[in-house]
Coordinates of C-alpha atoms in Angstrom, one line a residue:
M3 CA 5.8 10.4 -16.6
A4 CA 4.7 9.2 -13.5
N5 CA 4.7 5.9 -12.5
V6 CA 2.6 4.5 -9.5
V7 CA 2.2 1.9 -7.0
V8 CA -0.6 0.7 -5.4
V9 CA -0.5 -1.5 -2.3
G10 CA -3.0 -2.0 0.4
G11 CA -3.2 -0.7 4.1
Q12 CA -4.7 -3.1 5.8
W13 CA -5.3 -7.2 6.0
G14 CA -5.9 -7.0 1.8
D15 CA -9.7 -6.9 1.2
E16 CA -9.5 -2.5 0.6
G17 CA -11.0 -2.4 -2.8
K18 CA -7.9 -2.1 -4.6
G19 CA -9.5 -3.8 -7.7
K20 CA -11.3 -0.7 -8.3
I21 CA -8.7 1.9 -7.6
V22 CA -6.5 -0.1 -9.8
D23 CA -8.9 0.0 -12.7
W24 CA -9.6 3.6 -12.4
L25 CA -6.3 4.5 -12.6
S26 CA -5.3 1.9 -15.7
E27 CA -7.3 4.1 -17.8
R28 CA -4.6 6.6 -17.7
A29 CA -1.8 4.1 -17.5
D30 CA 0.0 2.4 -20.7
V31 CA 1.4 -0.7 -19.1
I32 CA 0.0 -2.3 -15.4
A33 CA 2.1 -4.4 -13.5
R34 CA 1.3 -7.2 -11.3
F35 CA 4.4 -7.8 -8.7
Q36 CA 3.7 -10.4 -6.2
G37 CA 1.5 -13.1 -4.5
G38 CA -0.2 -15.7 -6.5
H39 CA -4.3 -17.0 -7.2
N40 CA -4.6 -16.4 -3.5
A41 CA -5.3 -12.5 -4.2
G42 CA -8.7 -11.1 -5.5
H43 CA -10.0 -8.7 -7.6
T44 CA -13.2 -7.3 -8.1
L45 CA -14.2 -5.0 -11.1
V46 CA -17.4 -3.5 -12.1
I47 CA -17.4 -1.8 -15.3
N48 CA -20.6 -1.1 -16.9
G49 CA -22.5 -3.2 -15.1
Q50 CA -20.2 -6.3 -15.6
V51 CA -18.5 -8.3 -13.1
Y52 CA -15.3 -9.2 -13.3
K53 CA -13.0 -11.6 -10.6
L54 CA -9.5 -11.7 -11.1
S55 CA -6.7 -13.2 -9.0
L56 CA -3.7 -13.6 -11.1
L57 CA -4.3 -11.1 -14.0
P58 CA -3.5 -7.6 -13.6
S59 CA -6.4 -5.5 -13.2
G60 CA -5.7 -3.4 -16.7
I61 CA -6.7 -6.5 -18.7
V62 CA -10.1 -5.7 -19.4
R63 CA -9.1 -2.3 -20.8
G64 CA -8.3 -2.3 -24.8
G65 CA -4.9 -0.7 -25.4
K66 CA -2.9 -1.6 -22.0
L67 CA -0.1 -4.0 -22.0
S68 CA -0.5 -6.2 -18.6
V69 CA 2.4 -7.5 -16.6
I70 CA 3.0 -10.9 -14.6
G71 CA 6.5 -9.8 -13.2
N72 CA 8.8 -12.3 -11.8
G73 CA 7.8 -11.4 -7.9
V74 CA 4.3 -13.5 -8.9
V75 CA 4.3 -17.3 -8.3
L76 CA 2.2 -18.7 -11.0
D77 CA 0.0 -21.6 -11.4
P78 CA 0.1 -22.0 -15.2
W79 CA -3.2 -24.0 -15.3
A80 CA -5.1 -21.3 -13.1
L81 CA -4.0 -18.5 -15.0
M82 CA -5.8 -20.5 -18.3
A83 CA -8.6 -21.2 -16.5
E84 CA -8.8 -17.4 -15.9
I85 CA -7.9 -16.5 -19.6
E86 CA -10.8 -18.2 -20.9
T87 CA -12.7 -17.3 -18.4
L88 CA -12.3 -13.6 -19.5
R89 CA -12.5 -14.5 -23.3
G90 CA -16.0 -15.9 -22.6
Q91 CA -16.5 -12.6 -21.3
G92 CA -15.1 -10.9 -24.3
V93 CA -12.0 -9.5 -23.2
T94 CA -9.1 -10.2 -25.5
V95 CA -6.4 -12.0 -23.7
S96 CA -3.2 -12.1 -26.3
P97 CA 0.7 -11.7 -26.1
E98 CA 0.3 -8.3 -27.4
T99 CA -1.9 -7.5 -24.2
L100 CA -0.3 -9.8 -21.6
M101 CA 3.7 -10.8 -20.8
I102 CA 4.8 -13.1 -18.0
A103 CA 8.4 -12.7 -17.1
E104 CA 10.4 -15.8 -18.2
N105 CA 12.2 -16.2 -15.0
T106 CA 8.4 -16.3 -12.7
S107 CA 8.3 -19.3 -10.6
L108 CA 5.4 -21.7 -11.3
I109 CA 3.4 -23.2 -8.6
L110 CA 2.5 -27.1 -9.5
P111 CA 0.0 -29.5 -8.5
L112 CA 2.0 -30.9 -5.6
H113 CA 2.4 -27.2 -4.0
G114 CA -1.2 -27.0 -3.0
E115 CA -1.3 -30.8 -2.1
L116 CA 1.6 -29.8 0.3
D117 CA -0.4 -26.6 1.7
R118 CA -3.8 -28.3 2.0
A119 CA -1.9 -31.4 3.7
R120 CA 0.1 -29.1 6.6
E121 CA -2.8 -26.9 7.3
A122 CA -4.6 -29.8 8.6
H123 CA -1.8 -31.4 10.7
L124 CA -1.5 -27.7 12.3
S125 CA -4.6 -28.4 14.0
M126 CA -4.7 -26.0 16.6
A127 CA -2.3 -23.9 15.0
K128 CA -4.0 -23.0 11.9
I129 CA -2.2 -20.3 9.6
G130 CA -5.2 -19.9 7.7
T131 CA -4.0 -20.1 4.2
T132 CA -6.0 -20.8 1.1
G133 CA -4.5 -24.1 0.2
R134 CA -3.4 -22.9 -3.3
G135 CA 0.6 -23.4 -2.5
I136 CA 1.5 -19.9 -2.6
G137 CA 3.8 -20.6 0.2
P138 CA 5.5 -23.7 -0.5
A139 CA 6.3 -22.3 -4.0
Y140 CA 7.8 -19.1 -2.8
E141 CA 9.9 -21.8 -0.4
D142 CA 11.1 -23.7 -3.6
K143 CA 11.9 -20.3 -5.0
V144 CA 14.2 -19.3 -2.1
G145 CA 15.6 -22.9 -2.0
R146 CA 16.6 -22.5 -5.4
R147 CA 15.0 -25.5 -6.4
A148 CA 11.5 -23.7 -8.4
I149 CA 11.1 -24.5 -12.3
R150 CA 10.2 -21.3 -13.5
V151 CA 8.5 -19.9 -17.0
A152 CA 11.9 -19.9 -19.0
D153 CA 12.1 -23.7 -18.0
L154 CA 9.1 -24.9 -20.2
D155 CA 10.9 -24.5 -23.2
D156 CA 14.4 -26.2 -22.6
A157 CA 13.3 -30.4 -22.1
A158 CA 16.8 -31.2 -20.8
T159 CA 16.8 -28.2 -18.2
L160 CA 13.1 -29.5 -17.0
D161 CA 14.5 -33.0 -16.4
L162 CA 17.0 -31.5 -14.1
R163 CA 14.9 -29.0 -12.3
I164 CA 12.1 -31.6 -11.5
S165 CA 14.9 -34.2 -9.9
R166 CA 15.9 -31.6 -7.5
L167 CA 12.4 -30.7 -6.6
L168 CA 11.1 -34.3 -6.3
N169 CA 14.3 -35.2 -4.5
H170 CA 13.1 -31.9 -1.6
H171 CA 9.4 -32.8 -1.7
N172 CA 8.8 -36.7 -2.0
A173 CA 10.8 -36.8 1.1
L174 CA 8.7 -34.3 2.7
R175 CA 5.3 -35.8 1.3
A176 CA 6.6 -39.0 2.8
G177 CA 6.3 -37.8 6.2
L178 CA 2.9 -36.3 5.3
G179 CA 1.7 -39.8 4.5
L180 CA 1.7 -38.3 0.9
D181 CA 2.3 -40.8 -2.0
P182 CA 5.1 -39.7 -4.2
V183 CA 4.9 -37.7 -7.0
D184 CA 6.0 -39.4 -10.3
P185 CA 8.5 -37.2 -12.2
E186 CA 7.1 -38.7 -15.5
A187 CA 3.6 -37.6 -15.2
L188 CA 5.0 -34.1 -13.7
K189 CA 7.2 -33.5 -16.8
A190 CA 4.1 -34.8 -18.8
K191 CA 1.8 -32.1 -17.3
L192 CA 4.4 -29.5 -17.7
L193 CA 4.8 -30.0 -21.4
E194 CA 1.4 -30.0 -22.2
I195 CA 0.7 -26.5 -20.4
A196 CA 4.0 -25.0 -22.1
P197 CA 2.5 -24.5 -25.1
M198 CA -0.2 -22.3 -23.9
V199 CA 1.9 -20.4 -21.8
L200 CA 5.0 -20.1 -23.3
P201 CA 3.9 -17.5 -26.0
F202 CA 3.2 -14.7 -22.9
A203 CA 6.9 -15.4 -21.9
A204 CA 9.0 -12.3 -22.5
P205 CA 12.1 -10.9 -20.5
V206 CA 9.7 -8.4 -19.0
W207 CA 12.5 -6.2 -17.1
R208 CA 13.8 -5.2 -20.4
V209 CA 9.9 -4.4 -21.5
M210 CA 9.5 -2.1 -18.6
L211 CA 12.6 -0.3 -19.2
E212 CA 11.9 0.0 -22.8
A213 CA 8.6 1.6 -21.7
R214 CA 10.2 4.1 -18.7
R215 CA 12.5 5.5 -21.6
A216 CA 9.7 6.0 -23.5
G217 CA 7.8 8.0 -21.4
K218 CA 5.0 5.5 -20.2
R219 CA 3.1 5.6 -17.4
I220 CA 3.1 2.5 -15.5
L221 CA 1.4 1.3 -12.9
F222 CA 2.0 -1.1 -10.5
E223 CA -0.3 -3.5 -8.7
G224 CA 0.0 -5.5 -5.6
A225 CA -1.8 -8.1 -3.7
Q226 CA -2.9 -9.1 -0.4
G227 CA -2.2 -6.0 2.0
S228 CA 0.8 -4.4 3.8
L229 CA -0.4 -6.3 7.2
L230 CA 0.0 -9.6 5.1
D231 CA 3.8 -9.1 4.4
V232 CA 6.1 -11.6 5.6
D233 CA 8.4 -9.5 7.7
F234 CA 6.7 -6.4 8.5
G235 CA 2.8 -8.2 9.1
T236 CA 1.3 -10.4 11.9
Y237 CA 3.5 -13.4 11.2
P238 CA 3.1 -16.2 11.0
F239 CA -0.1 -14.8 9.8
V240 CA 0.8 -13.7 6.7
T241 CA 1.5 -14.2 3.4
S242 CA 4.7 -16.1 1.8
S243 CA 5.8 -12.7 0.0
N244 CA 6.5 -8.8 1.1
T245 CA 3.1 -6.9 -0.1
L246 CA 4.9 -3.4 0.5
A247 CA 5.8 -1.0 -2.0
G248 CA 9.4 -1.6 -2.5
M249 CA 8.5 -4.8 -3.3
A250 CA 7.1 -3.2 -7.2
A251 CA 10.9 -2.7 -7.7
A252 CA 12.1 -6.3 -6.7
G253 CA 9.2 -7.7 -8.5
T254 CA 9.4 -6.4 -11.9
G255 CA 13.3 -5.7 -11.9
I256 CA 12.5 -1.8 -12.8
G257 CA 14.6 -0.5 -10.5
P258 CA 13.4 1.5 -7.4
T259 CA 14.2 5.3 -9.0
A260 CA 11.5 4.4 -11.3
I261 CA 8.9 4.6 -8.5
D262 CA 7.5 8.2 -7.9
F263 CA 3.8 7.9 -6.3
V264 CA 2.8 4.8 -3.6
L265 CA -0.8 4.9 -3.3
G266 CA -1.8 3.2 -0.4
I267 CA -5.6 1.9 -0.2
V268 CA -7.5 1.9 3.1
K269 CA -11.0 0.9 4.0
A270 CA -12.9 3.3 6.0
Y271 CA -13.1 0.1 8.9
T272 CA -10.9 -2.4 8.9
T273 CA -11.6 -6.3 8.1
R274 CA -9.6 -9.6 8.0
V275 CA -10.2 -12.7 6.1
G276 CA -8.1 -16.0 8.3
E277 CA -6.4 -16.3 11.2
G278 CA -4.3 -14.2 13.0
P279 CA -4.3 -11.0 15.7
F280 CA -6.9 -8.1 15.1
P281 CA -6.9 -5.6 17.9
T282 CA -10.2 -3.9 17.0
E283 CA -12.3 -6.8 15.2
L284 CA -16.0 -6.6 16.7
H285 CA -17.7 -9.5 17.8
D286 CA -21.4 -7.9 18.2
D287 CA -24.2 -6.0 16.0
T288 CA -22.2 -3.8 14.7
G289 CA -19.5 -6.1 13.1
Q290 CA -22.6 -7.8 11.9
R291 CA -23.4 -4.5 10.4
L292 CA -20.6 -3.7 8.9
G293 CA -19.8 -7.2 7.1
E294 CA -23.9 -6.8 5.9
R295 CA -23.5 -3.4 4.8
G296 CA -19.6 -4.0 2.9
H297 CA -20.8 -7.6 1.7
E298 CA -17.4 -8.7 3.4
F299 CA -17.0 -11.6 1.8
G300 CA -13.5 -12.9 -0.1
T301 CA -13.2 -12.9 -3.5
V302 CA -11.3 -15.8 -4.1
T303 CA -12.3 -17.8 -1.1
G304 CA -15.7 -16.8 -0.2
R305 CA -14.5 -16.7 3.5
K306 CA -16.7 -14.3 5.8
R307 CA -14.6 -11.5 6.4
R308 CA -13.8 -10.5 10.2
C309 CA -14.8 -6.8 10.7
G310 CA -13.9 -3.8 13.4
W311 CA -13.4 -0.1 13.7
F312 CA -10.8 1.6 12.0
D313 CA -7.0 1.5 13.2
A314 CA -4.8 4.1 12.8
V315 CA -2.3 2.7 14.6
L316 CA -2.2 0.0 12.0
V317 CA -2.6 2.5 8.9
R318 CA 0.1 4.9 10.0
Q319 CA 2.7 2.1 10.7
T320 CA 1.9 0.7 7.0
C321 CA 1.9 4.2 5.5
A322 CA 5.4 4.1 6.8
T323 CA 6.8 1.0 5.7
S324 CA 5.2 1.6 2.2
G325 CA 6.3 5.1 2.1
V326 CA 3.1 5.7 1.2
T327 CA 2.4 9.6 -0.6
G328 CA -1.4 9.3 -0.3
I329 CA -4.5 7.1 0.8
A330 CA -7.2 6.2 -1.1
L331 CA -9.9 5.6 1.2
T332 CA -13.0 3.3 0.7
K333 CA -16.2 2.1 1.4
L334 CA -17.0 5.1 3.2
D335 CA -20.8 4.5 2.5
V336 CA -20.4 1.5 4.7
L337 CA -20.0 3.8 7.8
D338 CA -23.3 5.7 7.0
G339 CA -26.1 5.9 9.8
F340 CA -23.9 5.3 13.0
D341 CA -25.2 7.7 15.4
T342 CA -21.0 7.1 16.5
L343 CA -18.0 6.0 15.0
R344 CA -14.9 4.9 16.5
I345 CA -11.1 4.9 15.4
C346 CA -8.8 3.3 17.4
T347 CA -5.6 5.7 18.5
G348 CA -3.5 3.5 20.3
Y349 CA -3.2 0.2 22.3
D350 CA -2.7 -1.0 25.6
L351 CA -0.1 -3.8 26.9
D352 CA -0.3 -4.0 30.3
G353 CA -1.0 -0.8 31.1
E354 CA 1.5 0.9 28.5
R355 CA 0.5 2.7 25.7
L356 CA 1.7 2.0 23.0
D357 CA 1.7 3.9 19.5
H358 CA 2.9 0.8 17.4
L359 CA 1.8 -3.0 17.3
P360 CA 4.4 -4.6 18.8
T361 CA 6.2 -6.9 16.7
A362 CA 6.1 -10.1 18.8
S363 CA 3.1 -12.5 18.2
E364 CA 2.3 -13.1 21.7
Q365 CA 1.8 -9.3 22.1
Q366 CA 0.2 -8.6 19.5
S367 CA -2.6 -11.1 20.8
R368 CA -3.0 -9.2 23.9
V369 CA -3.0 -5.7 22.8
R370 CA -6.2 -3.8 23.9
P371 CA -7.1 -0.9 21.4
I372 CA -7.5 2.4 22.8
Y373 CA -10.0 4.5 21.0
E374 CA -11.6 8.0 20.2
E375 CA -15.1 8.4 19.4
L376 CA -16.3 10.7 16.7
P377 CA -20.1 11.8 15.7
G378 CA -21.5 9.8 12.8
W379 CA -24.2 11.3 10.0
S380 CA -27.6 9.9 9.0
E381 CA -27.1 11.5 5.2
S382 CA -25.9 9.3 2.7
T383 CA -22.4 9.5 1.5
E384 CA -23.2 6.7 -1.4
G385 CA -22.0 7.8 -4.9
A386 CA -20.8 11.2 -4.1
R387 CA -18.0 12.6 -6.3
S388 CA -16.9 15.7 -4.6
W389 CA -16.6 17.2 -1.0
S390 CA -19.3 19.4 -1.4
E391 CA -21.7 16.3 -1.6
L392 CA -20.5 14.9 1.6
P393 CA -22.0 15.4 5.3
G394 CA -20.0 17.3 7.5
N395 CA -19.3 14.9 10.0
A396 CA -18.1 12.5 7.3
V397 CA -15.5 15.4 6.3
K398 CA -14.4 15.7 9.9
Y399 CA -13.9 11.7 10.2
V400 CA -12.1 11.6 7.0
R401 CA -9.6 14.7 8.3
R402 CA -9.1 12.9 11.4
I403 CA -8.3 9.9 9.5
E404 CA -5.6 12.2 8.0
E405 CA -4.0 13.6 11.0
L406 CA -3.8 10.4 12.8
I407 CA -2.2 8.3 10.1
Q408 CA 0.0 11.1 9.1
C409 CA -0.8 10.8 5.4
P410 CA -2.4 12.9 3.5
V411 CA -6.1 11.3 1.4
A412 CA -5.5 11.5 -2.8
L413 CA -8.6 9.5 -3.7
L414 CA -11.9 9.0 -1.8
S415 CA -14.5 5.8 -2.8
T416 CA -18.2 6.4 -2.0
S417 CA -19.2 3.1 -4.2
P418 CA -18.0 -0.1 -6.1
E419 CA -18.9 2.2 -9.2
R420 CA -15.6 3.7 -10.8
E421 CA -16.7 7.0 -11.0
D422 CA -17.7 7.4 -7.3
T423 CA -14.8 8.5 -6.5
I424 CA -13.6 12.4 -5.1
L425 CA -10.2 13.0 -6.8
V426 CA -7.7 15.0 -4.6
T427 CA -4.2 14.3 -5.3
D428 CA -3.8 13.2 -9.2
P429 CA -1.1 10.4 -8.4
F430 CA -0.2 10.2 -12.4
A431 CA 0.8 14.2 -12.1
D432 CA 4.2 15.2 -13.3

């Protein structure tokens, strides 16, 4: 059976939640493979709104196994709060419906404190972090001093892990003017949360292998967007993990040969939250109109998103780096009523035309978009479920995007409702 990876093709906030939910109805296993609780998905199911940060979108669907893979950094207190919220909405969350990889690194309170203190000290050079400790937790993972889920079940090992961790962190905290962390207090917190987390712990790599051998359909769910990838994004204004499709294999332990289809989620215009370059950003009434019509506020942070025209250069680049098979184009209805639409087809850097975003941060901030104009449409596309329901100019707009990004549209979303989706290519087709 086909296994599908879903990744964001821009800076996140592309509408992955709806698409993953739409696909999860046909999947058996839904696995989250990177990021932390800085990501956010909003699902609307039968009028009920669910806001998820850590839990895979499939958790709200009965009969599915949701998996948090080892590529995620996990705040156990945030996880339990999210589980309780969902339970209050009538969602069953149990070890039969949710598994957490035993080798998943934990986000601790000290990580958030360090994250916020660093951002405050950066002054004019802020990264735009959410302050939730994701970056520092990944640093500890790479530095081989992280506390992992499996450590919660071994008090002796936990003592060693805490000692090694605090040797590093207390020195950092002293330099930032923060009080040292008391090892016994930290241990007590971890032992208190351990009985709530450990029932969900499992060797996820083995569970995934067995699911694949049994012919089950697996949906791999990414967080953030490809342009926030720590290697291929707009560095240093990026997240601290790899957000590309290749991370699905390493972040769950299943191996790259298990991936059959990569679906890139792409908004019909462009948005970004936080700091960093944004070549097509609009500071005028048009940008304001896109933000208001698209309800562009972050699910997790509530921050207003920056808005601009569709950037085909960036999406073509992310389709290449993630090996995207087809895209899901979302929020087409937000463009209803515009007389003229623009698509960025290239960049001008000091008189030189570029067909890609340069790697150097300083050059990224100086590129200017080269636009192609297309006629808009006055008719509504909201709720359309077939090509025949779309205005002619809307179809032309979609087709031109396909040409420019060199990747076909597999799905087209025309409202937040999950059924308002035009299926072109079935990602789960064998």
